[in-house]
PDB file of C-alpha atoms in Angstrom:
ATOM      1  CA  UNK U  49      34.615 -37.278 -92.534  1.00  0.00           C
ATOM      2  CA  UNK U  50      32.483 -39.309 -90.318  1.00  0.00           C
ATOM      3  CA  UNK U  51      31.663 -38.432 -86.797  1.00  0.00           C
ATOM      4  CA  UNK U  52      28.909 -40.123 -84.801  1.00  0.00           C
ATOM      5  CA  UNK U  53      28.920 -36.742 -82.592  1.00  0.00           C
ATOM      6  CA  UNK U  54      28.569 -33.101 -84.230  1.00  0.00           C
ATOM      7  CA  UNK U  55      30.962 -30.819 -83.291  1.00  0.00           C
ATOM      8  CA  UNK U  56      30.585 -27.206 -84.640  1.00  0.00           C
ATOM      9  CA  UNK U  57      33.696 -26.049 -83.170  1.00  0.00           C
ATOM     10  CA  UNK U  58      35.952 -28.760 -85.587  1.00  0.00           C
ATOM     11  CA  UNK U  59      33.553 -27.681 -88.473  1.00  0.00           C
ATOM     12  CA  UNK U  60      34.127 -24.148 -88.201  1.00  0.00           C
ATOM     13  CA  UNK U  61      38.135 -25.116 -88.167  1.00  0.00           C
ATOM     14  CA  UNK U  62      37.363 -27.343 -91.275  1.00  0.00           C
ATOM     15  CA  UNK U  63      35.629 -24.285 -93.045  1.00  0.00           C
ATOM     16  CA  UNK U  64      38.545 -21.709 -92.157  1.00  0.00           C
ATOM     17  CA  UNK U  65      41.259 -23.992 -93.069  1.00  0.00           C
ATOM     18  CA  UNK U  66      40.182 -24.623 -96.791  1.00  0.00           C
ATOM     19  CA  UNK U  67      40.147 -21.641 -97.835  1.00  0.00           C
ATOM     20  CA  UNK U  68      39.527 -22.436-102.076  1.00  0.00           C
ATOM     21  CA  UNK U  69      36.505 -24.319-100.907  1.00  0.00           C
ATOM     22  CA  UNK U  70      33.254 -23.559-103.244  1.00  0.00           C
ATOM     23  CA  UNK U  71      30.997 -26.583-102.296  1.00  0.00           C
ATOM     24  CA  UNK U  72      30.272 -28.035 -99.247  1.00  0.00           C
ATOM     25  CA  UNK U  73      27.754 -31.050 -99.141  1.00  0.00           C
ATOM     26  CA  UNK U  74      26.760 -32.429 -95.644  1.00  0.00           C
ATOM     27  CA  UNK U  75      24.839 -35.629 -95.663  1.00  0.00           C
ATOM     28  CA  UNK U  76      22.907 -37.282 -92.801  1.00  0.00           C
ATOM     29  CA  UNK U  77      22.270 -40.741 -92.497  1.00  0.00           C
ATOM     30  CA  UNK U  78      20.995 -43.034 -90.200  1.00  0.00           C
ATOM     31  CA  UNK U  79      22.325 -46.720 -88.762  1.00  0.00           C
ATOM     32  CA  UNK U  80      20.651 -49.482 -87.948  1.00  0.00           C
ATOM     33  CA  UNK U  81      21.848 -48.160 -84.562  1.00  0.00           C
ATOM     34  CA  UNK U  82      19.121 -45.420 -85.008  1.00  0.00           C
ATOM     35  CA  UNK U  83      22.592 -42.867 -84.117  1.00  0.00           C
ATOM     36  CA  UNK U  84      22.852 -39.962 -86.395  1.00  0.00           C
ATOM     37  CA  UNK U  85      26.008 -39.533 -88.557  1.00  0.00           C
ATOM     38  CA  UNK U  86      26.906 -36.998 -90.954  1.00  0.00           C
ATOM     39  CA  UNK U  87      29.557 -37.352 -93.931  1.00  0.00           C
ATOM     40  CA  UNK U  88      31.362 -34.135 -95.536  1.00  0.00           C
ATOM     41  CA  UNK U  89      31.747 -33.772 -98.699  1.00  0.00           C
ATOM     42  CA  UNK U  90      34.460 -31.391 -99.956  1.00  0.00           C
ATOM     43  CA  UNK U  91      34.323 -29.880-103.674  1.00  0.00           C
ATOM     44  CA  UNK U  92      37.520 -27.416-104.223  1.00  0.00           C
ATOM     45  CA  UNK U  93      37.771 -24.761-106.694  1.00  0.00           C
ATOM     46  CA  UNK U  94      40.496 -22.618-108.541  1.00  0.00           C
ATOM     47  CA  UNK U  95      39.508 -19.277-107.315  1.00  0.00           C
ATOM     48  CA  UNK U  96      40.516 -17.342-104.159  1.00  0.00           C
ATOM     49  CA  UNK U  97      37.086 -16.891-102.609  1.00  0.00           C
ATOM     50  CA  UNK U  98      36.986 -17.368 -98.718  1.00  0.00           C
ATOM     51  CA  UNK U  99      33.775 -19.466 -98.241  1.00  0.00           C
ATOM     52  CA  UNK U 100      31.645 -21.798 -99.883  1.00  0.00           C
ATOM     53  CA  UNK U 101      29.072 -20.826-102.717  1.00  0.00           C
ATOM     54  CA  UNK U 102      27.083 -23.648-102.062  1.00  0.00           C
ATOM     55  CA  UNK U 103      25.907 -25.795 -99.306  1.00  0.00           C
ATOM     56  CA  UNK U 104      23.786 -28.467 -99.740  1.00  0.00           C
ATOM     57  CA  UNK U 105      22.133 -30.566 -96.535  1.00  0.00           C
ATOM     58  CA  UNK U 106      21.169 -34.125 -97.696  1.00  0.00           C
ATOM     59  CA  UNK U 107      18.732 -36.523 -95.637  1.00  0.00           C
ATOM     60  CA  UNK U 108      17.914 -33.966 -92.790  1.00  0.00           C
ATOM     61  CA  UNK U 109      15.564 -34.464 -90.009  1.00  0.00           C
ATOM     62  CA  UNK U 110      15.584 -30.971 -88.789  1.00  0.00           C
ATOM     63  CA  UNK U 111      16.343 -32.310 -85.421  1.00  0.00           C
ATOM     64  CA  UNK U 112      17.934 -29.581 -83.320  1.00  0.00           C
ATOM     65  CA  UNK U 113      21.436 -30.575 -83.731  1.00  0.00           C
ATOM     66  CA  UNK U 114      21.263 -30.886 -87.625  1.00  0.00           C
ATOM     67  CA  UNK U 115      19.786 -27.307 -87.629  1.00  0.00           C
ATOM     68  CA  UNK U 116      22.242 -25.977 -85.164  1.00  0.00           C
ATOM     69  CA  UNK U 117      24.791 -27.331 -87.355  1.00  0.00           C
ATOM     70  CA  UNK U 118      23.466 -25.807 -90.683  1.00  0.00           C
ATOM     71  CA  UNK U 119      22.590 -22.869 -89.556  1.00  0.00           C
ATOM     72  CA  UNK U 120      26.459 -22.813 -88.528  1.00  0.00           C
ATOM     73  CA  UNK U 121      27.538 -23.698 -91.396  1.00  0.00           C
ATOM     74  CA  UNK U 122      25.456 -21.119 -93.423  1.00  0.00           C
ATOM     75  CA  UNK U 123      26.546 -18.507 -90.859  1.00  0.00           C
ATOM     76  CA  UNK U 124      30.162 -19.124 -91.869  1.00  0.00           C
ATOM     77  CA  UNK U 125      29.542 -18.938 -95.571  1.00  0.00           C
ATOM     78  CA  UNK U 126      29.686 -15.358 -96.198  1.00  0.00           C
ATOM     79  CA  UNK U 127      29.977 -16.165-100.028  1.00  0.00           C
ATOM     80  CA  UNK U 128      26.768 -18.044-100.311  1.00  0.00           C
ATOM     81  CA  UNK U 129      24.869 -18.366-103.450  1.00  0.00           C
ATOM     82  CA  UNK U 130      22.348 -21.234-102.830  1.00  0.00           C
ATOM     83  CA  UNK U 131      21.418 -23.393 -99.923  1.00  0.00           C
ATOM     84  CA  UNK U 132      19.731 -26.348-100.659  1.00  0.00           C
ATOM     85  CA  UNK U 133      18.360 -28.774 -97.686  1.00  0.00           C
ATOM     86  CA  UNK U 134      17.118 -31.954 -99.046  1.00  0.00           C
ATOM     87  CA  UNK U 135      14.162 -33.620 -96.562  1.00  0.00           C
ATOM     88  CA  UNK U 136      14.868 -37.368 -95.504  1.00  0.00           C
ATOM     89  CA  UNK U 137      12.642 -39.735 -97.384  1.00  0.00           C
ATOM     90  CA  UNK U 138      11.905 -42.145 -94.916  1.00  0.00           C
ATOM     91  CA  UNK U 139       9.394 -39.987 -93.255  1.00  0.00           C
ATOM     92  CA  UNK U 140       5.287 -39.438 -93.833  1.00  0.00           C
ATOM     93  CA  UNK U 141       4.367 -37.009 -96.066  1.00  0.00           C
ATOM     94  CA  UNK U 142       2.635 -34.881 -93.342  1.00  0.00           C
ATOM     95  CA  UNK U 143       6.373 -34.992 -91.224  1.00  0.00           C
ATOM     96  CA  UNK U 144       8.049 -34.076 -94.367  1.00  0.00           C
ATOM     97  CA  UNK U 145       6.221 -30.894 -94.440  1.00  0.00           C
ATOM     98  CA  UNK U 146       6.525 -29.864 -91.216  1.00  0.00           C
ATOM     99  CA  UNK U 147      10.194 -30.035 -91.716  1.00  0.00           C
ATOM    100  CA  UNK U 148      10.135 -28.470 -94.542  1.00  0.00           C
ATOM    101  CA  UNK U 149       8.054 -25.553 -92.539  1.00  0.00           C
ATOM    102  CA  UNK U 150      10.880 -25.979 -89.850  1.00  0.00           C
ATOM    103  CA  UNK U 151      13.636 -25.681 -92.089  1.00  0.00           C
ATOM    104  CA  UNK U 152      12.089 -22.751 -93.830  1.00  0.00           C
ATOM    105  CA  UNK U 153      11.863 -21.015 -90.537  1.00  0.00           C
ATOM    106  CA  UNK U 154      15.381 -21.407 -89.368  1.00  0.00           C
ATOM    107  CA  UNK U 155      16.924 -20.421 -92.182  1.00  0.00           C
ATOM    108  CA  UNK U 156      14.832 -18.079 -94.390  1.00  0.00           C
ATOM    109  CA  UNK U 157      15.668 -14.978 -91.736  1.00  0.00           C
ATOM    110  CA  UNK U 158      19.630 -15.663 -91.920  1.00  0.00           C
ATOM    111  CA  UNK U 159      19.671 -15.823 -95.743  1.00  0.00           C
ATOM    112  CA  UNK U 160      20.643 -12.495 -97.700  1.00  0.00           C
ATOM    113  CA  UNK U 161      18.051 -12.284-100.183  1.00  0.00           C
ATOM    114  CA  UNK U 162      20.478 -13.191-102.782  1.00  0.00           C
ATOM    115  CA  UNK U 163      20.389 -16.830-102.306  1.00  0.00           C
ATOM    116  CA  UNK U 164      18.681 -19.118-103.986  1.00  0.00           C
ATOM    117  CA  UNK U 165      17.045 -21.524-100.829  1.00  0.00           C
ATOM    118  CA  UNK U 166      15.680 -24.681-102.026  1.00  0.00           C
ATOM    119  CA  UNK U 167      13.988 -27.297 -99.893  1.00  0.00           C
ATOM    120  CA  UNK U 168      12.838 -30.470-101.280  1.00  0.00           C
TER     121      UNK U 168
END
């Protein structure tokens, strides 16, 4: 699923309707344009459980939207075992860790302490 705009209202109705859903993997990338996109991937399971186990946020800026958006997303995952937010490479070192201090800070407080959070 593409979508040059994020809506968290249709991703919320994505994450209710598949209910067998273990994995979700969001990635953002950007155009030539310089517009943001993401792309969902969806990994299904066999078992009954309501939300996914694992969410994994690939190429993030830790713009506001993207964090608004995974902090949705983890919200809605009541089943979560790891979250694992992947830095965009095409950034300085020294921007790379402040996002990784951003990202830290927006999620660490809504994370049970059961979750294994990894930011690379």
């Amino acid at each position: 699923m593409f979508r040059n705009t994020i809506d968290s209202h249709e991703l919320v109705r994505f994450i209710d309707a598949c209910p067998c859903l273990q994995r979700l993997e969001i990635k953002f990338t950007a155009t030539n344009f310089h517009d943001r996109y993401y792309h969902m991937k969806v990994v299904n399971k066999t078992s009954n459980d309501d939300h996914p186990k694992t969410v994994k946020l690939s190429g993030i800026k830790a713009s506001p939207n993207e964090v608004e958006l995974g902090v949705l997303v983890v919200e809605k995952a009541t089943a979560l075992e790891e979250l694992i937010v992947e830095i965009s490479p095409d950034k300085s070192y020294t921007n790379r860790e402040r996002m990784r201090a951003r990202i830290r800070k927006e999620f660490q407080p809504i994370l049970q302490d059961s979750v294994n959070f990894v930011v690379v």
